[in-house]
Coordinates of C-alpha atoms in Angstrom, one line a residue:
M1 CA 82.7 143.9 194.5
I2 CA 86.2 142.5 195.5
A3 CA 88.2 142.6 198.7
H4 CA 90.2 140.5 201.2
I5 CA 88.1 138.3 203.6
D6 CA 86.2 140.2 206.3
H7 CA 86.7 143.7 204.8
G8 CA 82.9 144.3 204.6
K9 CA 81.7 143.4 201.1
S10 CA 78.4 141.7 202.1
T11 CA 77.6 144.5 204.7
L12 CA 78.2 147.2 202.1
S13 CA 76.1 145.2 199.6
D14 CA 73.2 145.3 202.1
R15 CA 73.4 149.1 202.2
L16 CA 73.4 149.4 198.4
L17 CA 70.3 147.1 198.2
E18 CA 68.6 149.3 200.9
F19 CA 69.5 152.6 199.2
T20 CA 68.2 151.4 195.7
K21 CA 65.1 149.9 197.4
T22 CA 65.9 146.5 195.8
I23 CA 64.9 144.9 199.1
A24 CA 62.0 146.0 201.3
E25 CA 62.8 147.3 204.7
R26 CA 60.8 144.6 206.5
D27 CA 62.7 141.9 204.6
M28 CA 66.1 143.3 205.4
K29 CA 68.5 141.1 207.3
A30 CA 72.3 141.1 207.7
Q31 CA 74.2 139.5 204.7
A32 CA 71.0 139.6 202.7
L33 CA 72.7 138.0 199.6
D34 CA 74.2 135.1 201.6
D35 CA 71.5 132.5 201.3
M36 CA 73.3 129.4 202.6
D37 CA 73.1 128.5 206.3
L38 CA 76.9 127.8 206.2
E39 CA 77.6 131.3 205.0
R40 CA 75.6 132.8 207.9
E41 CA 77.1 130.5 210.5
R42 CA 80.7 131.2 209.5
G43 CA 80.2 134.8 208.5
I44 CA 81.9 134.3 205.2
T45 CA 80.7 134.4 201.6
I46 CA 81.2 131.1 199.8
K47 CA 79.3 131.7 196.6
S48 CA 79.3 134.8 194.3
H49 CA 75.8 136.4 194.3
A50 CA 74.5 138.3 191.3
I51 CA 71.7 140.9 191.7
Q52 CA 70.1 143.7 189.6
M53 CA 69.5 147.1 191.1
Y54 CA 67.8 150.3 189.8
Y55 CA 69.3 153.6 190.8
N56 CA 67.5 157.0 190.5
H57 CA 70.4 159.4 189.7
T58 CA 70.1 163.1 190.5
D59 CA 70.2 163.8 186.8
G60 CA 66.7 162.3 186.5
E61 CA 67.9 159.1 184.7
V62 CA 67.2 155.6 186.1
Y63 CA 70.3 153.4 185.8
T64 CA 70.3 149.6 185.9
F65 CA 73.3 148.0 187.8
N66 CA 74.2 144.3 187.8
M67 CA 76.3 143.7 190.9
I68 CA 78.2 140.5 192.0
D69 CA 79.2 140.2 195.6
T70 CA 82.2 137.8 195.6
P71 CA 83.9 135.7 198.3
G72 CA 87.2 136.9 199.9
H73 CA 88.9 133.7 201.0
V74 CA 91.8 132.4 198.9
D75 CA 90.1 129.0 198.5
F76 CA 87.2 130.7 196.5
S77 CA 89.4 132.8 194.2
Y78 CA 88.0 130.9 191.2
E79 CA 84.5 132.3 192.0
V80 CA 86.1 135.8 191.8
S81 CA 87.8 135.2 188.5
R82 CA 84.5 134.0 187.0
S83 CA 82.7 137.1 188.3
I84 CA 85.3 139.4 187.0
A85 CA 85.1 137.9 183.5
A86 CA 81.4 139.0 183.3
C87 CA 81.9 142.6 184.5
E88 CA 82.9 146.1 183.3
G89 CA 84.1 147.5 186.6
A90 CA 85.1 146.5 190.2
L91 CA 84.5 148.1 193.6
L92 CA 87.8 147.5 195.5
L93 CA 87.1 147.5 199.2
V94 CA 89.9 148.1 201.8
D95 CA 89.2 147.9 205.5
A96 CA 90.3 151.2 207.1
S97 CA 91.4 149.5 210.3
Q98 CA 93.4 146.7 208.7
G99 CA 94.8 148.2 205.5
I100 CA 95.7 146.4 202.3
Q101 CA 96.1 142.6 202.7
A102 CA 97.2 139.7 200.5
Q103 CA 93.9 138.9 198.9
T104 CA 93.2 142.6 198.2
I105 CA 96.3 142.6 195.9
S106 CA 95.5 139.2 194.3
N107 CA 91.9 140.2 193.4
L108 CA 93.1 143.6 192.2
Y109 CA 95.5 142.0 189.7
L110 CA 92.7 139.7 188.5
A111 CA 90.6 142.8 187.8
I112 CA 93.4 144.6 186.0
E113 CA 94.1 141.6 183.8
H114 CA 90.5 141.9 182.5
D115 CA 90.8 145.7 182.0
L116 CA 88.2 146.5 184.6
E117 CA 87.6 150.0 185.8
I118 CA 88.6 150.1 189.5
I119 CA 86.8 152.3 192.1
P120 CA 88.7 152.2 195.4
I121 CA 86.6 152.4 198.5
L122 CA 87.9 152.8 202.0
N123 CA 85.4 150.9 204.2
K124 CA 84.7 151.0 208.0
V125 CA 85.8 154.6 208.3
D126 CA 83.4 155.0 211.3
M127 CA 85.5 152.7 213.5
E128 CA 87.7 154.2 216.2
S129 CA 90.7 152.2 215.0
A130 CA 90.3 153.4 211.4
M131 CA 93.6 154.7 209.9
V132 CA 92.1 156.8 207.0
D133 CA 95.2 158.8 206.0
E134 CA 97.6 155.9 206.3
V135 CA 95.5 153.3 204.4
S136 CA 94.6 156.0 201.7
E137 CA 98.4 156.3 201.1
Q138 CA 98.6 152.5 200.7
I139 CA 95.8 152.5 198.1
I140 CA 97.4 155.4 196.2
D141 CA 100.7 153.5 196.1
L142 CA 99.0 150.3 195.0
I143 CA 96.8 151.5 192.2
G144 CA 98.2 154.9 191.4
C145 CA 95.0 156.8 191.8
E146 CA 94.4 160.3 193.2
L147 CA 93.3 160.9 196.8
D148 CA 89.9 162.4 195.8
E149 CA 89.1 159.2 193.8
I150 CA 89.0 157.1 197.0
I151 CA 85.5 157.0 198.4
L152 CA 85.2 156.9 202.2
A153 CA 82.3 154.6 203.2
S154 CA 80.9 152.5 206.1
G155 CA 78.8 149.4 205.5
K156 CA 77.5 149.7 209.0
T157 CA 76.2 153.3 209.0
G158 CA 75.6 153.7 205.2
Q159 CA 78.1 156.6 204.9
G160 CA 79.3 157.0 201.3
V161 CA 76.7 154.8 199.7
E162 CA 75.3 157.5 197.5
D163 CA 78.9 158.6 196.5
I164 CA 79.6 154.9 195.4
L165 CA 76.4 154.7 193.2
A166 CA 77.2 158.1 191.6
A167 CA 80.8 157.0 191.0
I168 CA 79.6 153.8 189.3
V169 CA 77.6 155.9 186.8
A170 CA 80.4 158.4 186.2
R171 CA 83.4 156.0 186.0
I172 CA 82.3 152.5 184.9
P173 CA 81.6 152.3 181.2
E174 CA 78.2 151.0 180.0
P175 CA 78.2 147.5 178.3
R176 CA 79.5 147.7 174.7
G177 CA 77.5 144.9 173.0
S178 CA 75.2 145.4 170.0
E179 CA 71.5 144.5 170.3
E180 CA 71.2 143.9 166.6
A181 CA 74.1 141.3 166.4
P182 CA 73.4 137.5 166.7
L183 CA 72.9 136.4 170.3
Q184 CA 76.0 135.8 172.4
A185 CA 75.5 135.2 176.1
L186 CA 78.2 134.0 178.6
I187 CA 77.2 131.5 181.3
F188 CA 78.9 132.5 184.6
D189 CA 77.0 130.4 187.1
S190 CA 74.2 127.8 187.4
V191 CA 72.1 126.2 190.1
F192 CA 69.9 123.1 190.4
N193 CA 66.2 123.4 191.2
V194 CA 64.4 120.2 192.2
Y195 CA 61.2 121.2 190.3
R196 CA 62.6 123.1 187.3
G197 CA 65.9 121.5 186.6
V198 CA 69.1 123.4 185.9
V199 CA 68.9 127.2 186.0
A200 CA 71.8 129.0 184.1
Y201 CA 72.9 132.5 185.0
Y202 CA 74.3 134.5 182.0
R203 CA 75.5 137.9 180.8
I204 CA 74.3 138.9 177.3
M205 CA 77.3 140.3 175.3
N206 CA 75.5 140.8 172.0
G207 CA 72.0 140.4 170.6
R208 CA 68.6 139.8 172.2
L209 CA 67.0 136.8 174.0
R210 CA 63.2 136.3 174.0
K211 CA 61.0 133.8 175.9
G212 CA 60.2 130.8 173.7
D213 CA 63.4 131.2 171.5
K214 CA 65.2 128.1 170.3
V215 CA 68.7 128.4 171.9
R216 CA 71.9 126.4 171.4
F217 CA 74.7 125.9 174.0
V218 CA 77.7 126.2 171.7
N219 CA 80.3 124.0 173.5
T220 CA 77.9 121.1 174.2
G221 CA 76.2 121.6 170.8
K222 CA 72.7 120.9 172.3
D223 CA 69.5 122.8 171.4
Y224 CA 66.7 123.8 173.9
E225 CA 63.7 126.1 174.1
A226 CA 63.8 129.1 176.5
D227 CA 60.8 128.2 178.7
E228 CA 61.5 131.1 181.0
I229 CA 63.9 134.0 181.1
G230 CA 64.3 136.8 183.5
V231 CA 66.5 139.0 185.7
L232 CA 68.0 138.3 189.1
R233 CA 66.5 140.4 191.8
M234 CA 66.1 139.1 195.4
G235 CA 64.1 136.4 193.7
Q236 CA 63.9 135.5 190.0
E237 CA 61.8 138.0 188.1
P238 CA 60.5 136.7 184.7
K239 CA 60.7 138.9 181.6
K240 CA 59.6 138.6 177.9
E241 CA 62.9 139.9 176.4
L242 CA 66.5 140.7 177.5
S243 CA 69.0 142.5 175.4
A244 CA 72.8 143.1 175.3
G245 CA 74.4 144.2 178.6
N246 CA 71.7 142.5 180.7
V247 CA 72.3 139.8 183.3
G248 CA 69.6 137.1 183.8
Y249 CA 68.6 133.5 184.1
I250 CA 67.3 130.9 181.7
I251 CA 65.2 127.8 182.4
T252 CA 65.1 125.2 179.6
G253 CA 64.0 122.1 181.5
I254 CA 67.5 120.5 181.5
K255 CA 67.6 117.8 184.2
E256 CA 71.1 116.5 183.5
S257 CA 73.7 118.7 185.3
K258 CA 76.5 117.7 182.8
E259 CA 74.6 119.4 179.9
I260 CA 75.5 122.9 181.2
K261 CA 79.1 124.1 181.5
V262 CA 80.1 127.4 183.2
G263 CA 81.9 129.5 180.6
D264 CA 79.7 128.1 177.7
T265 CA 78.0 130.5 175.2
I266 CA 74.3 130.6 174.5
T267 CA 73.2 131.5 171.0
Q268 CA 70.0 131.2 168.8
V269 CA 69.5 128.2 166.6
D270 CA 68.0 130.4 163.7
N271 CA 70.8 133.0 163.8
P272 CA 73.8 131.6 165.5
C273 CA 76.9 133.6 166.4
K274 CA 80.1 133.0 164.4
E275 CA 82.3 132.1 167.5
A276 CA 81.9 131.3 171.2
I277 CA 82.9 133.8 173.8
Q278 CA 86.3 133.1 175.4
G279 CA 85.1 131.4 178.6
F280 CA 86.9 131.0 181.8
E281 CA 90.2 129.4 182.4
E282 CA 90.1 125.8 183.5
V283 CA 90.2 125.3 187.2
K284 CA 93.4 123.8 188.7
P285 CA 92.7 121.8 191.8
M286 CA 95.3 122.1 194.6
V287 CA 94.3 119.4 197.0
F288 CA 93.0 115.9 196.3
A289 CA 91.1 113.6 198.6
G290 CA 88.9 110.5 198.2
I291 CA 85.3 110.9 199.2
F292 CA 83.5 107.6 199.9
P293 CA 79.9 106.8 201.0
I294 CA 79.6 105.2 204.5
D295 CA 77.3 102.6 202.9
N296 CA 78.4 101.3 199.4
D297 CA 74.7 101.2 198.3
D298 CA 74.8 105.0 198.4
F299 CA 77.4 105.3 195.7
E300 CA 75.0 106.4 192.9
D301 CA 73.3 108.9 195.2
L302 CA 76.7 110.4 196.0
R303 CA 77.5 110.7 192.3
D304 CA 74.2 112.6 191.7
S305 CA 74.9 114.8 194.7
L306 CA 78.4 115.7 193.5
E307 CA 77.1 116.5 190.0
K308 CA 74.5 118.9 191.4
L309 CA 77.0 120.4 193.7
Q310 CA 79.4 120.9 190.8
L311 CA 76.8 123.0 189.0
N312 CA 76.8 125.4 191.9
D313 CA 80.5 125.2 192.5
A314 CA 82.4 124.8 189.2
S315 CA 85.8 124.6 191.0
L316 CA 84.9 121.1 192.3
V317 CA 86.3 118.2 190.1
F318 CA 85.9 114.5 190.7
E319 CA 86.4 111.1 189.1
P320 CA 85.4 107.6 190.3
E321 CA 88.0 105.5 192.3
T322 CA 88.0 102.3 194.3
S323 CA 89.6 101.5 197.6
V324 CA 90.2 98.1 199.2
A325 CA 89.2 99.4 202.6
L326 CA 86.4 101.7 201.6
G327 CA 84.9 100.3 198.4
F328 CA 83.6 102.6 195.6
G329 CA 83.9 106.4 195.8
F330 CA 85.3 109.4 194.1
R331 CA 88.7 111.2 193.9
C332 CA 87.9 114.9 194.3
G333 CA 90.0 118.0 193.5
F334 CA 89.6 121.1 195.7
L335 CA 91.2 124.5 195.8
G336 CA 92.2 124.2 199.4
M337 CA 91.3 122.7 202.8
L338 CA 88.5 125.2 203.5
H339 CA 87.0 124.3 200.2
L340 CA 87.2 120.6 201.1
E341 CA 85.5 121.3 204.5
I342 CA 82.7 123.3 202.9
I343 CA 82.0 120.6 200.2
Q344 CA 81.8 117.9 203.0
E345 CA 79.5 120.1 205.0
R346 CA 77.3 120.9 202.0
L347 CA 77.0 117.2 201.1
A348 CA 75.8 116.5 204.6
R349 CA 73.3 119.4 204.8
E350 CA 71.9 119.7 201.3
F351 CA 72.0 116.1 200.2
N352 CA 72.0 114.1 203.5
Q353 CA 75.2 112.4 202.4
D354 CA 77.5 111.2 205.3
V355 CA 80.9 110.5 203.7
I356 CA 84.4 109.4 204.7
T357 CA 87.2 111.6 203.4
T358 CA 90.7 110.1 203.0
I359 CA 93.9 111.9 203.9
P360 CA 94.2 114.9 201.6
N361 CA 97.2 115.2 199.4
V362 CA 98.4 117.2 196.3
S363 CA 99.3 116.0 192.8
Y364 CA 102.8 114.9 192.1
I365 CA 104.8 114.0 188.9
A366 CA 106.7 110.7 188.9
H367 CA 109.5 109.7 186.4
T368 CA 110.0 106.0 186.0
T369 CA 113.1 104.1 184.9
K370 CA 111.4 103.3 181.6
G371 CA 111.2 107.0 180.8
V372 CA 107.5 107.3 181.4
T373 CA 106.1 110.4 183.2
L374 CA 103.1 109.7 185.5
S375 CA 100.7 112.1 187.3
V376 CA 100.3 110.8 190.9
R377 CA 97.1 111.9 192.7
T378 CA 96.8 109.0 195.2
P379 CA 99.6 107.2 197.1
T380 CA 98.6 103.9 195.4
D381 CA 99.5 105.5 192.0
L382 CA 103.2 105.9 193.0
P383 CA 105.4 103.1 191.5
E384 CA 107.7 101.1 193.8
N385 CA 111.1 102.7 194.6
N386 CA 113.1 100.4 192.3
Y387 CA 111.0 101.7 189.3
L388 CA 111.4 105.4 190.1
T389 CA 114.1 107.8 189.0
S390 CA 112.6 110.9 190.6
V391 CA 109.4 112.5 192.0
E392 CA 108.5 116.1 191.6
E393 CA 106.1 118.1 193.9
P394 CA 104.2 121.3 193.2
Y395 CA 105.6 124.6 194.6
I396 CA 103.8 127.8 195.3
S397 CA 104.8 131.4 195.6
A398 CA 103.3 132.6 198.9
Q399 CA 102.7 136.3 199.8
I400 CA 102.4 137.0 203.5
I401 CA 101.6 140.6 204.7
T402 CA 102.2 141.1 208.4
K403 CA 103.4 143.5 211.1
P404 CA 107.2 143.6 211.6
E405 CA 107.2 142.2 215.1
Y406 CA 105.9 138.8 213.7
I407 CA 108.6 138.4 211.0
G408 CA 110.8 136.0 213.1
A409 CA 108.0 133.6 214.1
I410 CA 106.6 133.6 210.5
M411 CA 110.1 132.8 209.1
N412 CA 110.5 130.0 211.6
L413 CA 107.1 128.5 210.5
C414 CA 108.0 128.7 206.8
M415 CA 111.5 127.2 207.3
E416 CA 109.9 124.4 209.2
K417 CA 107.6 123.8 206.2
R418 CA 110.7 123.6 203.9
G419 CA 110.1 127.2 202.6
I420 CA 112.7 129.5 201.0
L421 CA 112.5 133.3 201.6
I422 CA 112.6 135.0 198.2
K423 CA 111.8 138.7 199.0
Q424 CA 111.1 141.0 201.9
H425 CA 109.4 144.3 201.1
Y426 CA 108.2 147.0 203.5
L427 CA 104.8 148.4 202.1
T428 CA 104.8 151.0 205.0
P429 CA 106.9 151.3 208.1
D430 CA 104.6 148.9 210.0
R431 CA 103.5 146.5 207.2
V432 CA 105.9 144.1 205.5
E433 CA 105.3 141.7 202.6
L434 CA 107.3 138.4 202.7
T435 CA 107.5 136.2 199.6
F436 CA 108.3 132.5 200.1
D437 CA 108.7 129.5 197.8
L438 CA 106.9 126.7 199.6
P439 CA 105.9 123.1 198.7
L440 CA 102.1 123.0 198.3
A441 CA 101.9 119.8 200.4
E442 CA 103.2 121.6 203.4
I443 CA 100.5 124.3 203.5
V444 CA 97.6 121.8 203.0
F445 CA 97.0 120.9 206.6
D446 CA 97.6 123.4 209.3
F447 CA 99.7 126.2 207.8
Y448 CA 97.0 128.9 207.6
D449 CA 95.8 128.2 211.2
R450 CA 99.3 128.3 212.6
L451 CA 100.1 131.5 210.7
K452 CA 97.0 133.2 212.2
S453 CA 97.9 132.0 215.7
I454 CA 101.5 133.2 215.7
S455 CA 100.6 136.6 214.2
R456 CA 97.5 137.0 216.5
G457 CA 95.4 137.2 213.4
Y458 CA 97.3 140.1 211.7
A459 CA 99.1 138.1 208.9
S460 CA 97.2 137.7 205.6
F461 CA 98.1 135.0 203.2
D462 CA 97.8 134.4 199.4
Y463 CA 99.5 132.1 197.0
Q464 CA 99.9 131.2 193.3
P465 CA 101.2 127.9 191.9
T466 CA 104.6 128.2 190.3
D467 CA 106.2 124.9 189.2
Y468 CA 107.2 121.3 190.0
R469 CA 110.5 120.5 191.7
A470 CA 112.3 117.3 192.4
S471 CA 111.9 116.2 196.0
D472 CA 112.7 113.3 198.3
L473 CA 109.2 111.8 198.8
V474 CA 108.3 108.4 200.1
K475 CA 105.0 106.4 200.3
L476 CA 104.0 105.8 203.9
D477 CA 101.8 102.7 204.4
I478 CA 99.8 101.9 207.5
R479 CA 99.5 98.1 208.2
L480 CA 97.2 96.3 210.5
N481 CA 98.5 92.8 211.3
G482 CA 100.7 93.1 208.2
E483 CA 97.9 94.1 205.8
P484 CA 98.2 97.6 204.3
V485 CA 95.1 99.9 204.7
D486 CA 95.2 101.9 201.4
A487 CA 92.8 104.6 202.7
L488 CA 95.4 105.6 205.3
S489 CA 98.4 105.7 202.9
A490 CA 100.1 109.0 202.4
L491 CA 102.9 110.6 200.4
V492 CA 105.3 112.4 202.7
H493 CA 108.7 114.0 202.7
K494 CA 111.4 111.5 203.9
D495 CA 112.5 113.7 206.8
K496 CA 108.9 113.8 208.2
A497 CA 107.9 110.3 207.5
E498 CA 108.8 108.8 210.9
S499 CA 107.1 111.4 213.0
F500 CA 104.0 111.3 210.8
G501 CA 103.9 107.5 211.0
R502 CA 104.2 107.5 214.8
K503 CA 101.4 110.0 215.1
I504 CA 99.0 107.8 213.0
C505 CA 100.0 104.6 214.8
T506 CA 99.5 106.2 218.3
R507 CA 96.1 107.6 217.2
L508 CA 94.9 104.3 215.8
K509 CA 95.9 102.5 219.0
E510 CA 93.5 104.9 220.9
L511 CA 90.7 104.5 218.4
L512 CA 90.6 100.9 217.4
P513 CA 88.5 98.5 219.5
R514 CA 90.3 95.6 221.1
H515 CA 89.8 92.1 219.5
Q516 CA 90.1 88.6 220.9
F517 CA 93.6 88.6 219.3
M518 CA 96.6 90.9 219.4
I519 CA 96.8 93.6 216.7
A520 CA 100.0 95.1 215.4
I521 CA 99.7 98.6 214.0
Q522 CA 102.7 99.5 211.8
A523 CA 103.9 102.4 209.6
S524 CA 106.2 101.3 206.8
I525 CA 108.1 102.7 203.9
G526 CA 108.3 99.8 201.4
A527 CA 109.4 96.7 203.5
K528 CA 111.0 98.8 206.3
I529 CA 108.9 99.3 209.4
I530 CA 109.5 102.8 210.9
A531 CA 106.9 102.9 213.7
R532 CA 104.8 100.3 215.6
E533 CA 102.1 100.2 218.3
T534 CA 100.4 97.0 219.7
I535 CA 96.9 96.5 220.8
S536 CA 96.9 93.6 223.3
A537 CA 94.2 90.9 223.0
M538 CA 91.1 90.7 225.2
R539 CA 91.8 87.6 227.3
K540 CA 89.2 85.4 228.9
D541 CA 90.2 83.9 232.2
V542 CA 89.9 80.2 231.2
T543 CA 91.5 78.9 234.5
A544 CA 88.7 80.5 236.7
K545 CA 86.9 77.2 237.0
C546 CA 90.1 75.4 238.3
Y547 CA 90.3 75.5 242.1
G548 CA 93.2 73.5 243.5
G549 CA 94.3 70.4 241.8
D550 CA 97.5 69.9 239.7
I551 CA 99.1 72.8 237.8
T552 CA 99.1 70.7 234.6
R553 CA 95.2 71.2 234.4
K554 CA 95.7 74.9 234.2
R555 CA 98.6 74.6 231.7
K556 CA 96.5 72.4 229.4
L557 CA 93.7 75.0 229.4
L558 CA 96.2 77.9 228.7
E559 CA 97.9 76.0 225.9
K560 CA 94.5 75.3 224.3
Q561 CA 93.6 79.1 224.5
K562 CA 97.0 80.0 223.0
K563 CA 96.4 77.8 220.0
G564 CA 92.9 79.2 219.5
K565 CA 94.3 82.8 219.7
K566 CA 97.0 82.0 217.1
R567 CA 94.5 80.5 214.7
M568 CA 92.1 83.5 215.3
R569 CA 94.9 85.9 214.5
Q570 CA 95.7 84.1 211.2
I571 CA 92.1 84.2 210.0
G572 CA 90.7 87.2 211.9
N573 CA 90.0 90.5 210.1
V574 CA 90.6 93.8 211.8
E575 CA 87.6 96.0 211.2
V576 CA 88.3 99.7 211.2
P577 CA 85.2 101.5 212.4
Q578 CA 84.0 104.6 210.4
K579 CA 84.6 106.8 213.5
A580 CA 88.2 105.7 213.6
F581 CA 88.7 106.7 209.9
L582 CA 87.2 110.1 210.5
D583 CA 89.2 110.8 213.6
V584 CA 92.5 109.6 212.1
L585 CA 92.0 111.9 209.2
K586 CA 91.5 114.9 211.5
L587 CA 95.1 114.4 212.6
D588 CA 97.0 117.7 212.9

């Protein structure tokens, strides 16, 4: 089930579960498949959820459906691509009150690439603001279907649910695998269970899998015994045997999360398949940030937590890194800022890991004077200016779908972010698609929020990475009393370096506690200081005990204090409290 964010996938899934009696009426709750607290609080799907349903058709047959409810946000598009690779067909949902939006088009293209049968569904037709005829025309223009192929439905009232189930039987082809061939099963997801180890979710392409079989994971080359196999209902339902076309889970007692890879193939040791299934494309992280434990003793715990989280979220990548200011931690790659936020939140909730995250940045390519090409993921990786010939930054092609009255404000926002307008295309008289070339670094922080603000929530946004282009980038260092703090370094465009440096200096002045000596907070590019703030010293009144008498007595005490402050400044360290790090990194 694919759609743009908030077009009603999870609500319609609830109705399908109710109609097929997969979930008992007393156990029913909104967003039944969303099992994370975070998903319920934010009202968004973060993880794809697979479930098996049994449908009693009017022809007397009982059909087995394996459905995956997918996320809609652009940051979780990797989840959608993995789900699509394991399916035969897709239900394409479009909100009748909002029409086709950017992620609708993006997910549709993913499904077409995998030759999936598309069933278009017009959702929320019961709403007063529903534009059934208008949005139906948009769907016909987009996928070239007939008007009678579009199913009118409502996830709220349950209208059209029976039509959808009948259409799945009629239009989506049954799995084509052979039950007699050697076992070939594609792993499309996995989770970690504290008591049972790693649980892998798979789709059997060919062959049969029985409980107790000796199985091999082709890419890792390791052999295990299938302790338990079964299908995915509202809970895990054990079975003795599963055959081609089925979707299920396998428990083999694996405790090490790195032994299972999403996209791997499961086969039998006795009768192995000739080749592995073509798995999923490698994930390409867009945003990089350092994640460090607040206490360095928690480093190993953080590693375990990230490995377990990676099982459940294959789009997270990480590698160890060290920082002078923060000690040992990990450099992590994310698909976007929402993804970063969700990972941080899940580390805190699911693993009790309070972490510090450094300023997020993207990956750059640096060319040195010696002809060497370097991949730059942290500001400290960038060579000094005298060794650089050029730096390239990643660009994206951004599609923004909006109402015509917001075009001017959106263009201003994109120009401010160094964007170039490539194409303007009217989908309908009151919906326009704008295509921009934008530097990825410019959309990392606040672009999406500002786009939603200026368009009053009407604009939808999607992007694809395109290429790397030469750019005038500089490394901005933050210094405290002349010492650079590597965790606060950033790579920024030369034109924006000064304003960014001033913001951080001003923010640090508010956040850092005063010391017994003066602290200079400076932003610098190389040796050139471009912004400065000063925190004055806390001063004890040493002359308070002098009453009357000669002025030289007071002078003597003040000179002694002055020398002490000078010596203290030379040997004193400026401690940056954890709260200051966190607050600076929340900088707009």
